[in-house]
PDB file of C-alpha atoms in Angstrom:
ATOM      1  CA  MET A 979      21.906 -17.922  26.841  1.00 58.00           C
ATOM      2  CA  ALA A 980      21.794 -14.120  26.673  1.00 73.00           C
ATOM      3  CA  SER A 981      21.043 -12.593  23.266  1.00 74.00           C
ATOM      4  CA  THR A 982      24.109 -11.222  21.504  1.00 91.00           C
ATOM      5  CA  ALA A 983      22.866 -10.380  18.002  1.00 97.00           C
ATOM      6  CA  GLU A 984      19.748  -9.265  16.163  1.00 97.00           C
ATOM      7  CA  TYR A 985      18.084 -10.570  13.012  1.00 98.00           C
ATOM      8  CA  ILE A 986      16.310  -7.834  11.023  1.00 98.00           C
ATOM      9  CA  LEU A 987      13.852  -8.838   8.315  1.00 98.00           C
ATOM     10  CA  PRO A 988      12.128  -6.174   6.169  1.00 97.00           C
ATOM     11  CA  LEU A 989       8.777  -7.487   4.940  1.00 97.00           C
ATOM     12  CA  LYS A 990       6.272  -6.076   2.484  1.00 95.00           C
ATOM     13  CA  TRP A 991       3.693  -8.371   0.956  1.00 95.00           C
ATOM     14  CA  THR A 992       0.771  -6.962  -1.031  1.00 91.00           C
ATOM     15  CA  LYS A 993      -1.154 -10.242  -0.965  1.00 92.00           C
ATOM     16  CA  GLU A 994      -1.281 -13.289   1.258  1.00 91.00           C
ATOM     17  CA  GLY A 995       1.981 -15.169   1.355  1.00 92.00           C
ATOM     18  CA  PRO A 996       3.490 -18.190   3.112  1.00 95.00           C
ATOM     19  CA  ILE A 997       3.441 -16.591   6.551  1.00 96.00           C
ATOM     20  CA  ALA A 998       3.158 -19.938   8.366  1.00 96.00           C
ATOM     21  CA  GLU A 999       6.397 -21.188   6.785  1.00 97.00           C
ATOM     22  CA  LEU A1000       8.155 -17.919   7.598  1.00 97.00           C
ATOM     23  CA  ALA A1001       6.871 -18.086  11.181  1.00 97.00           C
ATOM     24  CA  ASP A1002       8.249 -21.624  11.568  1.00 97.00           C
ATOM     25  CA  TYR A1003      11.630 -20.486  10.282  1.00 98.00           C
ATOM     26  CA  LEU A1004      11.811 -17.495  12.625  1.00 98.00           C
ATOM     27  CA  ALA A1005      10.728 -19.651  15.575  1.00 97.00           C
ATOM     28  CA  ALA A1006      13.706 -21.933  14.905  1.00 96.00           C
ATOM     29  CA  ILE A1007      16.279 -19.135  14.992  1.00 97.00           C
ATOM     30  CA  PRO A1008      18.543 -19.680  18.036  1.00 96.00           C
ATOM     31  CA  GLU A1009      17.568 -17.924  21.247  1.00 95.00           C
ATOM     32  CA  TRP A1010      20.828 -15.964  21.333  1.00 96.00           C
ATOM     33  CA  VAL A1011      19.561 -14.023  18.287  1.00 97.00           C
ATOM     34  CA  GLU A1012      16.686 -11.593  18.801  1.00 97.00           C
ATOM     35  CA  VAL A1013      14.350 -11.167  15.837  1.00 98.00           C
ATOM     36  CA  THR A1014      12.778  -7.987  14.493  1.00 98.00           C
ATOM     37  CA  VAL A1015      10.406  -7.931  11.517  1.00 98.00           C
ATOM     38  CA  VAL A1016       9.737  -4.527   9.971  1.00 98.00           C
ATOM     39  CA  ASP A1017       6.453  -5.029   8.140  1.00 97.00           C
ATOM     40  CA  GLY A1018       5.313  -2.511   5.533  1.00 95.00           C
ATOM     41  CA  SER A1019       2.415  -4.653   4.318  1.00 95.00           C
ATOM     42  CA  PRO A1020      -1.138  -3.246   4.117  1.00 95.00           C
ATOM     43  CA  GLU A1021      -2.939  -3.096   7.459  1.00 95.00           C
ATOM     44  CA  ASN A1022      -5.005  -6.271   7.041  1.00 94.00           C
ATOM     45  CA  LEU A1023      -1.904  -8.293   6.154  1.00 96.00           C
ATOM     46  CA  PHE A1024       0.153  -6.611   8.865  1.00 96.00           C
ATOM     47  CA  GLU A1025      -2.350  -7.762  11.486  1.00 95.00           C
ATOM     48  CA  ARG A1026      -2.429 -11.278  10.040  1.00 96.00           C
ATOM     49  CA  HIS A1027       1.358 -11.456  10.083  1.00 96.00           C
ATOM     50  CA  ALA A1028       1.581 -10.146  13.643  1.00 95.00           C
ATOM     51  CA  ARG A1029      -0.819 -12.866  14.819  1.00 95.00           C
ATOM     52  CA  ALA A1030       0.998 -15.620  12.939  1.00 97.00           C
ATOM     53  CA  LEU A1031       4.584 -14.771  13.908  1.00 97.00           C
ATOM     54  CA  PRO A1032       6.055 -16.288  17.096  1.00 96.00           C
ATOM     55  CA  PRO A1033       5.702 -14.273  20.336  1.00 95.00           C
ATOM     56  CA  ARG A1034       9.491 -13.830  20.464  1.00 95.00           C
ATOM     57  CA  VAL A1035       9.417 -11.814  17.208  1.00 97.00           C
ATOM     58  CA  ARG A1036       9.162  -8.043  17.571  1.00 97.00           C
ATOM     59  CA  VAL A1037       7.033  -6.606  14.746  1.00 97.00           C
ATOM     60  CA  LEU A1038       7.454  -2.938  13.799  1.00 97.00           C
ATOM     61  CA  ARG A1039       6.057  -0.601  11.203  1.00 97.00           C
ATOM     62  CA  PRO A1040       8.623   1.061   8.875  1.00 96.00           C
ATOM     63  CA  ASP A1041       9.449   4.727   9.395  1.00 92.00           C
ATOM     64  CA  ALA A1042       6.588   6.615   7.759  1.00 85.00           C
ATOM     65  CA  SER A1043       8.869   9.536   6.869  1.00 81.00           C
ATOM     66  CA  GLY A1044      11.137   7.404   4.671  1.00 76.00           C
ATOM     67  CA  THR A1045      10.998   7.662   0.881  1.00 82.00           C
ATOM     68  CA  GLY A1046      12.473   5.665  -1.963  1.00 89.00           C
ATOM     69  CA  ASN A1047      13.524   2.029  -1.643  1.00 93.00           C
ATOM     70  CA  GLY A1048      11.079   0.342   0.735  1.00 92.00           C
ATOM     71  CA  LYS A1049      13.499  -2.418   1.665  1.00 95.00           C
ATOM     72  CA  VAL A1050      16.103   0.119   2.789  1.00 96.00           C
ATOM     73  CA  ILE A1051      13.514   2.017   4.818  1.00 96.00           C
ATOM     74  CA  GLY A1052      12.566  -1.233   6.551  1.00 96.00           C
ATOM     75  CA  VAL A1053      16.179  -2.137   7.261  1.00 97.00           C
ATOM     76  CA  LEU A1054      17.004   1.299   8.664  1.00 97.00           C
ATOM     77  CA  THR A1055      13.906   1.226  10.876  1.00 97.00           C
ATOM     78  CA  GLY A1056      15.147  -2.069  12.282  1.00 97.00           C
ATOM     79  CA  VAL A1057      18.705  -0.786  12.698  1.00 97.00           C
ATOM     80  CA  ARG A1058      17.544   2.262  14.658  1.00 96.00           C
ATOM     81  CA  ALA A1059      15.463   0.030  16.933  1.00 96.00           C
ATOM     82  CA  ALA A1060      18.153  -2.659  17.263  1.00 96.00           C
ATOM     83  CA  ARG A1061      19.163  -3.834  20.725  1.00 94.00           C
ATOM     84  CA  HIS A1062      22.557  -5.235  19.727  1.00 96.00           C
ATOM     85  CA  GLU A1063      25.725  -4.220  17.918  1.00 97.00           C
ATOM     86  CA  ARG A1064      25.871  -7.218  15.600  1.00 97.00           C
ATOM     87  CA  LEU A1065      23.034  -7.372  13.106  1.00 98.00           C
ATOM     88  CA  VAL A1066      21.999  -9.879  10.450  1.00 98.00           C
ATOM     89  CA  LEU A1067      19.929  -8.282   7.684  1.00 98.00           C
ATOM     90  CA  ALA A1068      17.965 -10.759   5.576  1.00 98.00           C
ATOM     91  CA  ASP A1069      15.249 -10.817   2.924  1.00 97.00           C
ATOM     92  CA  ASP A1070      12.113 -12.815   3.657  1.00 97.00           C
ATOM     93  CA  ASP A1071      13.256 -15.659   1.377  1.00 97.00           C
ATOM     94  CA  VAL A1072      16.611 -16.267   3.118  1.00 98.00           C
ATOM     95  CA  ARG A1073      16.909 -19.383   5.293  1.00 98.00           C
ATOM     96  CA  TYR A1074      19.920 -19.566   7.627  1.00 98.00           C
ATOM     97  CA  SER A1075      20.860 -22.602   9.654  1.00 97.00           C
ATOM     98  CA  ALA A1076      21.871 -22.047  13.277  1.00 97.00           C
ATOM     99  CA  GLU A1077      25.501 -22.813  12.384  1.00 97.00           C
ATOM    100  CA  GLN A1078      25.516 -20.289   9.552  1.00 98.00           C
ATOM    101  CA  LEU A1079      24.100 -17.566  11.785  1.00 97.00           C
ATOM    102  CA  ARG A1080      26.809 -18.269  14.336  1.00 97.00           C
ATOM    103  CA  GLU A1081      29.471 -18.118  11.628  1.00 97.00           C
ATOM    104  CA  VAL A1082      28.467 -14.779  10.083  1.00 98.00           C
ATOM    105  CA  VAL A1083      28.007 -13.166  13.507  1.00 97.00           C
ATOM    106  CA  ASN A1084      31.394 -14.443  14.689  1.00 97.00           C
ATOM    107  CA  ARG A1085      33.063 -12.994  11.604  1.00 97.00           C
ATOM    108  CA  LEU A1086      31.858  -9.565  12.696  1.00 97.00           C
ATOM    109  CA  ASP A1087      34.486  -9.796  15.457  1.00 95.00           C
ATOM    110  CA  ASP A1088      37.053  -8.746  12.835  1.00 94.00           C
ATOM    111  CA  ALA A1089      34.887  -6.943  10.298  1.00 97.00           C
ATOM    112  CA  ASP A1090      32.191  -4.306   9.996  1.00 97.00           C
ATOM    113  CA  LEU A1091      30.285  -6.148   7.257  1.00 98.00           C
ATOM    114  CA  VAL A1092      30.085  -9.822   6.296  1.00 98.00           C
ATOM    115  CA  ARG A1093      28.870 -10.896   2.850  1.00 98.00           C
ATOM    116  CA  PRO A1094      27.827 -14.584   2.635  1.00 98.00           C
ATOM    117  CA  GLN A1095      26.685 -16.468  -0.471  1.00 98.00           C
ATOM    118  CA  ASN A1096      23.098 -17.387  -1.282  1.00 98.00           C
ATOM    119  CA  TYR A1097      21.952 -20.399  -3.290  1.00 98.00           C
ATOM    120  CA  PHE A1098      18.491 -21.618  -4.235  1.00 98.00           C
ATOM    121  CA  ARG A1099      17.425 -24.636  -2.205  1.00 96.00           C
ATOM    122  CA  GLU A1100      14.920 -25.693  -4.882  1.00 96.00           C
ATOM    123  CA  LEU A1101      15.682 -25.485  -8.592  1.00 97.00           C
ATOM    124  CA  PRO A1102      12.783 -24.697 -10.919  1.00 97.00           C
ATOM    125  CA  TRP A1103      14.006 -23.596 -14.348  1.00 97.00           C
ATOM    126  CA  HIS A1104      14.207 -19.911 -13.469  1.00 97.00           C
ATOM    127  CA  ALA A1105      16.277 -20.616 -10.347  1.00 97.00           C
ATOM    128  CA  ARG A1106      18.773 -22.565 -12.495  1.00 97.00           C
ATOM    129  CA  TRP A1107      18.804 -19.636 -14.933  1.00 97.00           C
ATOM    130  CA  ASP A1108      19.534 -17.082 -12.198  1.00 97.00           C
ATOM    131  CA  THR A1109      22.112 -19.330 -10.541  1.00 98.00           C
ATOM    132  CA  ALA A1110      24.315 -18.728 -13.596  1.00 97.00           C
ATOM    133  CA  ARG A1111      24.464 -15.050 -12.631  1.00 97.00           C
ATOM    134  CA  SER A1112      25.629 -15.952  -9.125  1.00 97.00           C
ATOM    135  CA  LEU A1113      28.333 -18.243 -10.488  1.00 98.00           C
ATOM    136  CA  ILE A1114      29.691 -15.576 -12.830  1.00 97.00           C
ATOM    137  CA  ASN A1115      29.721 -13.086  -9.953  1.00 97.00           C
ATOM    138  CA  ARG A1116      31.629 -15.609  -7.817  1.00 97.00           C
ATOM    139  CA  ALA A1117      34.160 -16.152 -10.596  1.00 97.00           C
ATOM    140  CA  LEU A1118      34.775 -12.414 -10.934  1.00 95.00           C
ATOM    141  CA  GLY A1119      34.737 -11.622  -7.214  1.00 93.00           C
ATOM    142  CA  SER A1120      31.713 -12.171  -4.964  1.00 94.00           C
ATOM    143  CA  ASP A1121      27.960 -12.383  -5.457  1.00 96.00           C
ATOM    144  CA  TYR A1122      25.399  -9.938  -4.061  1.00 96.00           C
ATOM    145  CA  PRO A1123      23.228 -11.983  -1.674  1.00 97.00           C
ATOM    146  CA  GLY A1124      19.876 -11.229  -0.087  1.00 96.00           C
ATOM    147  CA  THR A1125      21.522 -11.051   3.332  1.00 98.00           C
ATOM    148  CA  LEU A1126      24.427  -9.240   5.001  1.00 98.00           C
ATOM    149  CA  ALA A1127      25.730  -9.057   8.545  1.00 98.00           C
ATOM    150  CA  VAL A1128      26.787  -5.618   9.737  1.00 98.00           C
ATOM    151  CA  ARG A1129      27.827  -3.716  12.828  1.00 97.00           C
ATOM    152  CA  ARG A1130      25.237  -1.224  13.992  1.00 97.00           C
ATOM    153  CA  SER A1131      27.925   1.283  14.996  1.00 96.00           C
ATOM    154  CA  ILE A1132      29.179   1.793  11.451  1.00 96.00           C
ATOM    155  CA  LEU A1133      25.658   2.499  10.205  1.00 96.00           C
ATOM    156  CA  GLU A1134      25.212   4.936  13.067  1.00 94.00           C
ATOM    157  CA  ALA A1135      28.435   6.659  11.997  1.00 94.00           C
ATOM    158  CA  THR A1136      27.088   7.105   8.448  1.00 94.00           C
ATOM    159  CA  ASP A1137      23.470   7.782   9.466  1.00 94.00           C
ATOM    160  CA  GLY A1138      22.452   4.661   7.563  1.00 95.00           C
ATOM    161  CA  TYR A1139      22.634   4.362   3.780  1.00 96.00           C
ATOM    162  CA  SER A1140      20.653   5.932   0.974  1.00 95.00           C
ATOM    163  CA  SER A1141      17.097   4.787   0.335  1.00 95.00           C
ATOM    164  CA  GLU A1142      17.230   6.502  -3.064  1.00 95.00           C
ATOM    165  CA  ALA A1143      19.403   3.687  -4.476  1.00 96.00           C
ATOM    166  CA  LEU A1144      17.794   0.767  -6.294  1.00 96.00           C
ATOM    167  CA  PHE A1145      20.793  -1.582  -5.836  1.00 97.00           C
ATOM    168  CA  GLU A1146      20.514  -1.442  -2.059  1.00 96.00           C
ATOM    169  CA  ASN A1147      23.076  -4.124  -1.173  1.00 96.00           C
ATOM    170  CA  LEU A1148      25.803  -2.459  -3.226  1.00 97.00           C
ATOM    171  CA  GLU A1149      24.868   0.904  -1.705  1.00 98.00           C
ATOM    172  CA  LEU A1150      25.227  -0.549   1.793  1.00 98.00           C
ATOM    173  CA  ILE A1151      28.542  -2.242   1.007  1.00 98.00           C
ATOM    174  CA  ARG A1152      29.972   0.925  -0.536  1.00 97.00           C
ATOM    175  CA  THR A1153      28.754   3.018   2.387  1.00 97.00           C
ATOM    176  CA  VAL A1154      30.580   0.764   4.853  1.00 97.00           C
ATOM    177  CA  HIS A1155      33.751   0.997   2.736  1.00 96.00           C
ATOM    178  CA  ALA A1156      33.437   4.780   2.508  1.00 95.00           C
ATOM    179  CA  ALA A1157      33.295   4.991   6.301  1.00 94.00           C
ATOM    180  CA  GLY A1158      36.536   3.043   6.577  1.00 94.00           C
ATOM    181  CA  GLY A1159      34.805  -0.207   7.466  1.00 95.00           C
ATOM    182  CA  ARG A1160      36.218  -3.628   6.690  1.00 96.00           C
ATOM    183  CA  GLU A1161      34.254  -6.143   4.616  1.00 97.00           C
ATOM    184  CA  ALA A1162      34.688  -9.896   5.060  1.00 97.00           C
ATOM    185  CA  ARG A1163      33.655 -11.838   1.968  1.00 97.00           C
ATOM    186  CA  ALA A1164      32.233 -15.091   3.288  1.00 97.00           C
ATOM    187  CA  ASP A1165      31.914 -16.895  -0.049  1.00 97.00           C
ATOM    188  CA  ASP A1166      32.209 -20.186   1.836  1.00 97.00           C
ATOM    189  CA  VAL A1167      29.128 -19.532   4.007  1.00 98.00           C
ATOM    190  CA  LEU A1168      26.431 -20.899   1.705  1.00 98.00           C
ATOM    191  CA  VAL A1169      22.985 -19.789   2.873  1.00 98.00           C
ATOM    192  CA  ALA A1170      19.806 -21.202   1.336  1.00 98.00           C
ATOM    193  CA  ARG A1171      17.221 -19.051  -0.348  1.00 98.00           C
ATOM    194  CA  ILE A1172      13.691 -19.867  -1.515  1.00 98.00           C
ATOM    195  CA  PRO A1173      13.368 -19.200  -5.265  1.00 97.00           C
ATOM    196  CA  PRO A1174      10.866 -16.543  -6.374  1.00 96.00           C
ATOM    197  CA  THR A1175       7.766 -17.355  -8.321  1.00 95.00           C
ATOM    198  CA  GLU A1176       8.200 -17.548 -12.073  1.00 96.00           C
ATOM    199  CA  ARG A1177       6.120 -14.396 -12.471  1.00 95.00           C
ATOM    200  CA  HIS A1178       8.259 -12.464  -9.997  1.00 94.00           C
ATOM    201  CA  PHE A1179      11.441 -13.676 -11.676  1.00 96.00           C
ATOM    202  CA  LEU A1180      10.276 -12.523 -15.111  1.00 96.00           C
ATOM    203  CA  GLY A1181       9.215  -9.161 -13.708  1.00 93.00           C
ATOM    204  CA  GLN A1182      12.689  -8.519 -12.283  1.00 94.00           C
ATOM    205  CA  ARG A1183      14.775  -8.957 -15.436  1.00 96.00           C
ATOM    206  CA  ILE A1184      15.064  -5.315 -16.521  1.00 97.00           C
ATOM    207  CA  ARG A1185      15.268  -4.076 -12.944  1.00 96.00           C
ATOM    208  CA  GLN A1186      18.208  -6.383 -12.195  1.00 96.00           C
ATOM    209  CA  ALA A1187      19.951  -5.287 -15.387  1.00 97.00           C
ATOM    210  CA  TYR A1188      19.465  -1.662 -14.337  1.00 97.00           C
ATOM    211  CA  ASP A1189      21.735  -2.313 -11.335  1.00 97.00           C
ATOM    212  CA  SER A1190      24.684  -2.335 -13.748  1.00 97.00           C
ATOM    213  CA  PHE A1191      24.443   1.453 -14.030  1.00 97.00           C
ATOM    214  CA  ALA A1192      26.215   1.455 -10.648  1.00 97.00           C
ATOM    215  CA  GLN A1193      29.173  -0.462 -12.165  1.00 97.00           C
ATOM    216  CA  PRO A1194      30.351   1.280 -15.363  1.00 96.00           C
ATOM    217  CA  GLY A1195      32.810  -1.441 -16.379  1.00 96.00           C
ATOM    218  CA  ARG A1196      30.169  -4.124 -16.092  1.00 96.00           C
ATOM    219  CA  LEU A1197      27.654  -1.912 -17.892  1.00 97.00           C
ATOM    220  CA  ALA A1198      30.010  -1.488 -20.850  1.00 97.00           C
ATOM    221  CA  ALA A1199      30.659  -5.242 -21.033  1.00 96.00           C
ATOM    222  CA  GLU A1200      26.965  -6.083 -20.938  1.00 97.00           C
ATOM    223  CA  LEU A1201      26.154  -3.545 -23.648  1.00 98.00           C
ATOM    224  CA  LEU A1202      28.593  -5.414 -25.897  1.00 97.00           C
ATOM    225  CA  ILE A1203      26.927  -8.811 -25.480  1.00 96.00           C
ATOM    226  CA  LEU A1204      24.268  -8.402 -28.192  1.00 95.00           C
ATOM    227  CA  PRO A1205      26.598  -6.843 -30.795  1.00 94.00           C
ATOM    228  CA  LEU A1206      29.161  -9.591 -30.205  1.00 93.00           C
ATOM    229  CA  ALA A1207      26.481 -12.294 -30.350  1.00 92.00           C
ATOM    230  CA  ALA A1208      25.145 -10.856 -33.621  1.00 91.00           C
ATOM    231  CA  TYR A1209      28.676 -10.811 -35.044  1.00 90.00           C
ATOM    232  CA  ALA A1210      29.254 -14.437 -34.044  1.00 89.00           C
ATOM    233  CA  VAL A1211      25.955 -15.833 -35.382  1.00 86.00           C
ATOM    234  CA  GLY A1212      27.394 -16.413 -38.842  1.00 84.00           C
ATOM    235  CA  ARG A1213      30.640 -17.737 -37.410  1.00 89.00           C
ATOM    236  CA  PRO A1214      29.773 -20.954 -35.534  1.00 87.00           C
ATOM    237  CA  ARG A1215      33.264 -21.560 -34.182  1.00 91.00           C
ATOM    238  CA  ARG A1216      33.418 -18.145 -32.571  1.00 91.00           C
ATOM    239  CA  LEU A1217      29.907 -18.516 -31.226  1.00 91.00           C
ATOM    240  CA  LEU A1218      30.749 -21.871 -29.663  1.00 93.00           C
ATOM    241  CA  ALA A1219      34.010 -20.466 -28.301  1.00 93.00           C
ATOM    242  CA  GLY A1220      32.137 -17.603 -26.654  1.00 93.00           C
ATOM    243  CA  MET A1221      29.578 -19.947 -25.137  1.00 95.00           C
ATOM    244  CA  GLY A1222      32.342 -22.234 -23.916  1.00 96.00           C
ATOM    245  CA  ALA A1223      34.152 -19.309 -22.287  1.00 96.00           C
ATOM    246  CA  LEU A1224      31.013 -18.301 -20.407  1.00 97.00           C
ATOM    247  CA  ILE A1225      30.407 -21.851 -19.206  1.00 98.00           C
ATOM    248  CA  ALA A1226      34.031 -22.153 -18.094  1.00 98.00           C
ATOM    249  CA  LEU A1227      33.811 -18.843 -16.221  1.00 97.00           C
ATOM    250  CA  ALA A1228      30.652 -19.958 -14.427  1.00 98.00           C
ATOM    251  CA  GLU A1229      32.284 -23.284 -13.569  1.00 98.00           C
ATOM    252  CA  VAL A1230      35.162 -21.418 -11.938  1.00 98.00           C
ATOM    253  CA  GLY A1231      32.591 -19.711  -9.732  1.00 98.00           C
ATOM    254  CA  ARG A1232      30.907 -23.024  -8.925  1.00 98.00           C
ATOM    255  CA  ARG A1233      34.177 -24.541  -7.761  1.00 97.00           C
ATOM    256  CA  ARG A1234      35.222 -21.634  -5.535  1.00 95.00           C
ATOM    257  CA  GLN A1235      34.964 -21.826  -1.742  1.00 95.00           C
ATOM    258  CA  GLY A1236      32.955 -25.050  -1.516  1.00 96.00           C
ATOM    259  CA  GLY A1237      30.391 -24.054  -4.125  1.00 97.00           C
ATOM    260  CA  ARG A1238      30.141 -27.576  -5.515  1.00 96.00           C
ATOM    261  CA  SER A1239      28.360 -28.629  -2.318  1.00 97.00           C
ATOM    262  CA  VAL A1240      25.279 -26.557  -3.218  1.00 97.00           C
ATOM    263  CA  PHE A1241      25.531 -25.667  -6.920  1.00 98.00           C
ATOM    264  CA  SER A1242      24.612 -28.571  -9.218  1.00 96.00           C
ATOM    265  CA  PRO A1243      27.098 -29.849 -11.838  1.00 95.00           C
ATOM    266  CA  THR A1244      24.863 -28.498 -14.644  1.00 96.00           C
ATOM    267  CA  SER A1245      24.572 -24.988 -13.199  1.00 97.00           C
ATOM    268  CA  ALA A1246      27.317 -23.495 -15.363  1.00 97.00           C
ATOM    269  CA  LEU A1247      25.605 -24.674 -18.565  1.00 98.00           C
ATOM    270  CA  TRP A1248      22.963 -21.964 -18.087  1.00 98.00           C
ATOM    271  CA  ALA A1249      25.526 -19.145 -18.335  1.00 98.00           C
ATOM    272  CA  PRO A1250      25.124 -18.459 -22.098  1.00 97.00           C
ATOM    273  CA  LEU A1251      21.333 -18.177 -21.711  1.00 97.00           C
ATOM    274  CA  TRP A1252      21.694 -15.793 -18.792  1.00 98.00           C
ATOM    275  CA  ALA A1253      24.244 -13.701 -20.702  1.00 97.00           C
ATOM    276  CA  LEU A1254      21.931 -13.432 -23.722  1.00 97.00           C
ATOM    277  CA  GLU A1255      19.091 -12.354 -21.444  1.00 97.00           C
ATOM    278  CA  ARG A1256      21.285  -9.747 -19.755  1.00 98.00           C
ATOM    279  CA  GLY A1257      22.553  -8.493 -23.114  1.00 97.00           C
ATOM    280  CA  THR A1258      18.941  -7.877 -24.150  1.00 97.00           C
ATOM    281  CA  CYS A1259      17.677  -6.471 -20.850  1.00 98.00           C
ATOM    282  CA  ILE A1260      20.576  -4.040 -20.454  1.00 98.00           C
ATOM    283  CA  TRP A1261      19.450  -2.201 -23.585  1.00 98.00           C
ATOM    284  CA  LEU A1262      15.899  -2.128 -22.240  1.00 98.00           C
ATOM    285  CA  ALA A1263      17.373  -0.744 -19.010  1.00 98.00           C
ATOM    286  CA  VAL A1264      19.023   2.020 -21.059  1.00 97.00           C
ATOM    287  CA  LEU A1265      15.592   2.923 -22.419  1.00 97.00           C
ATOM    288  CA  SER A1266      14.248   3.005 -18.860  1.00 97.00           C
ATOM    289  CA  ARG A1267      17.107   5.300 -17.887  1.00 96.00           C
ATOM    290  CA  LEU A1268      16.216   7.700 -20.703  1.00 96.00           C
ATOM    291  CA  ARG A1269      12.622   7.710 -19.455  1.00 95.00           C
ATOM    292  CA  GLY A1270      13.669   8.760 -15.954  1.00 95.00           C
ATOM    293  CA  GLY A1271      14.516   5.450 -14.308  1.00 96.00           C
ATOM    294  CA  VAL A1272      13.239   1.953 -13.758  1.00 94.00           C
ATOM    295  CA  PRO A1273       9.603   1.525 -12.608  1.00 92.00           C
ATOM    296  CA  TYR A1274       9.357   1.070  -8.848  1.00 89.00           C
ATOM    297  CA  ALA A1275       6.311   1.139  -6.529  1.00 81.00           C
ATOM    298  CA  GLY A1276       4.215   3.234  -8.877  1.00 83.00           C
ATOM    299  CA  GLY A1277       7.009   5.650  -9.737  1.00 89.00           C
ATOM    300  CA  ARG A1278      10.532   5.520 -11.126  1.00 93.00           C
ATOM    301  CA  MET A1279      13.955   5.229  -9.522  1.00 95.00           C
ATOM    302  CA  LYS A1280      16.881   6.609 -11.509  1.00 96.00           C
ATOM    303  CA  LEU A1281      19.788   5.961  -9.151  1.00 97.00           C
ATOM    304  CA  ALA A1282      21.229   2.438  -9.186  1.00 97.00           C
ATOM    305  CA  ALA A1283      23.779   3.231  -6.448  1.00 97.00           C
ATOM    306  CA  HIS A1284      26.049   6.118  -5.531  1.00 97.00           C
ATOM    307  CA  SER A1285      29.635   5.988  -6.740  1.00 96.00           C
ATOM    308  CA  LYS A1286      32.500   5.113  -4.413  1.00 95.00           C
ATOM    309  CA  ALA A1287      33.908   8.624  -4.869  1.00 94.00           C
ATOM    310  CA  TRP A1288      30.608  10.322  -3.951  1.00 95.00           C
ATOM    311  CA  LEU A1289      30.180   8.175  -0.850  1.00 95.00           C
ATOM    312  CA  GLY A1290      33.823   8.678   0.101  1.00 93.00           C
ATOM    313  CA  ARG A1291      33.353  12.457   0.144  1.00 92.00           C
ATOM    314  CA  ARG A1292      30.102  12.204   2.085  1.00 90.00           C
ATOM    315  CA  HIS A1293      31.381   9.848   4.779  1.00 90.00           C
ATOM    316  CA  ALA A1294      35.006  10.914   5.089  1.00 82.00           C
ATOM    317  CA  GLN A1295      34.437  12.027   8.683  1.00 75.00           C
ATOM    318  CA  ALA A1296      33.261   8.534   9.665  1.00 70.00           C
ATOM    319  CA  HIS A1297      36.841   7.224   9.267  1.00 65.00           C
ATOM    320  CA  SER A1298      37.657   8.699  12.668  1.00 57.00           C
ATOM    321  CA  ARG A1299      34.741   7.049  14.474  1.00 57.00           C
ATOM    322  CA  PRO A1300      35.641   5.011  17.600  1.00 56.00           C
ATOM    323  CA  ARG A1301      35.123   1.298  16.958  1.00 53.00           C
ATOM    324  CA  GLN A1302      32.743  -0.379  19.394  1.00 54.00           C
ATOM    325  CA  GLY A1303      34.226  -3.474  21.018  1.00 49.00           C
ATOM    326  CA  ALA A1304      32.907  -6.900  20.213  1.00 42.00           C
ATOM    327  CA  GLU A1305      30.294  -8.353  22.513  1.00 43.00           C
ATOM    328  CA  ALA A1306      30.932 -11.711  24.128  1.00 36.00           C
ATOM    329  CA  GLN A1307      29.321 -14.652  22.445  1.00 36.00           C
TER     330      GLN A1307
END
């Protein structure tokens, strides 16, 4: 079967990782999907990865002129080198099945961007903790996964998306919207993800909270969590009512669009713990903001993501772009 889509995986490991497992996964991707890995790892690891990955995988170096968010630089390098219109962008911990790849690519027939849902395929304590965040996001709209499918033509029309943004998925989604693109929220396409190490999870808490600076309404709500919790401590009924409301909200997210098939029945019970963590980390994120941004790759990044209004002004001309026709499957 002729290839009709491309899978782009930005990779940057600073120490040896599970390259054999990743190679097995990429080897199993259907032949109708070409695979490009953009590897920004140090030279010794880059060479090891290139030897370990299947011969069908094209391995590139990221654009050396790019600055800012390394993941975005890797993605844009892959997009510029892409051989197909329909692209699947995925972190190195995302694990699609063949059926799921077919589904998200097919949905690009009627959309410029497809947003599936990730879930952790194993559940150490920190994966259960972070699952509560996903469930609350699902209840309030849609989650922000580690993978998106997108049409190359719309990213060509906008000259990519900003690598100065920390919250890169939101920046990409907003850029597509600003260019007049249509998003398909595929909350029912449940794609597995390998949980991070406990150390990596703990190191991401303030950085994830910092993303809320791109969503002022959410930022305001999260800043209120600690004051409200402190107020409720001496009022057990109100405290229990607040905890119950959070659990109920997370359960709504678990039940949406087939979520019960992958999210365990106890997942929603972690929502109060996650909310307390976020209520603490958001104030630490404010301190990071006052210091010039959140630490990133030896420096600091201040921008969480550009506003919809700013992107709308920048990409207004892309509304008139000709839409490229869908390729045959």
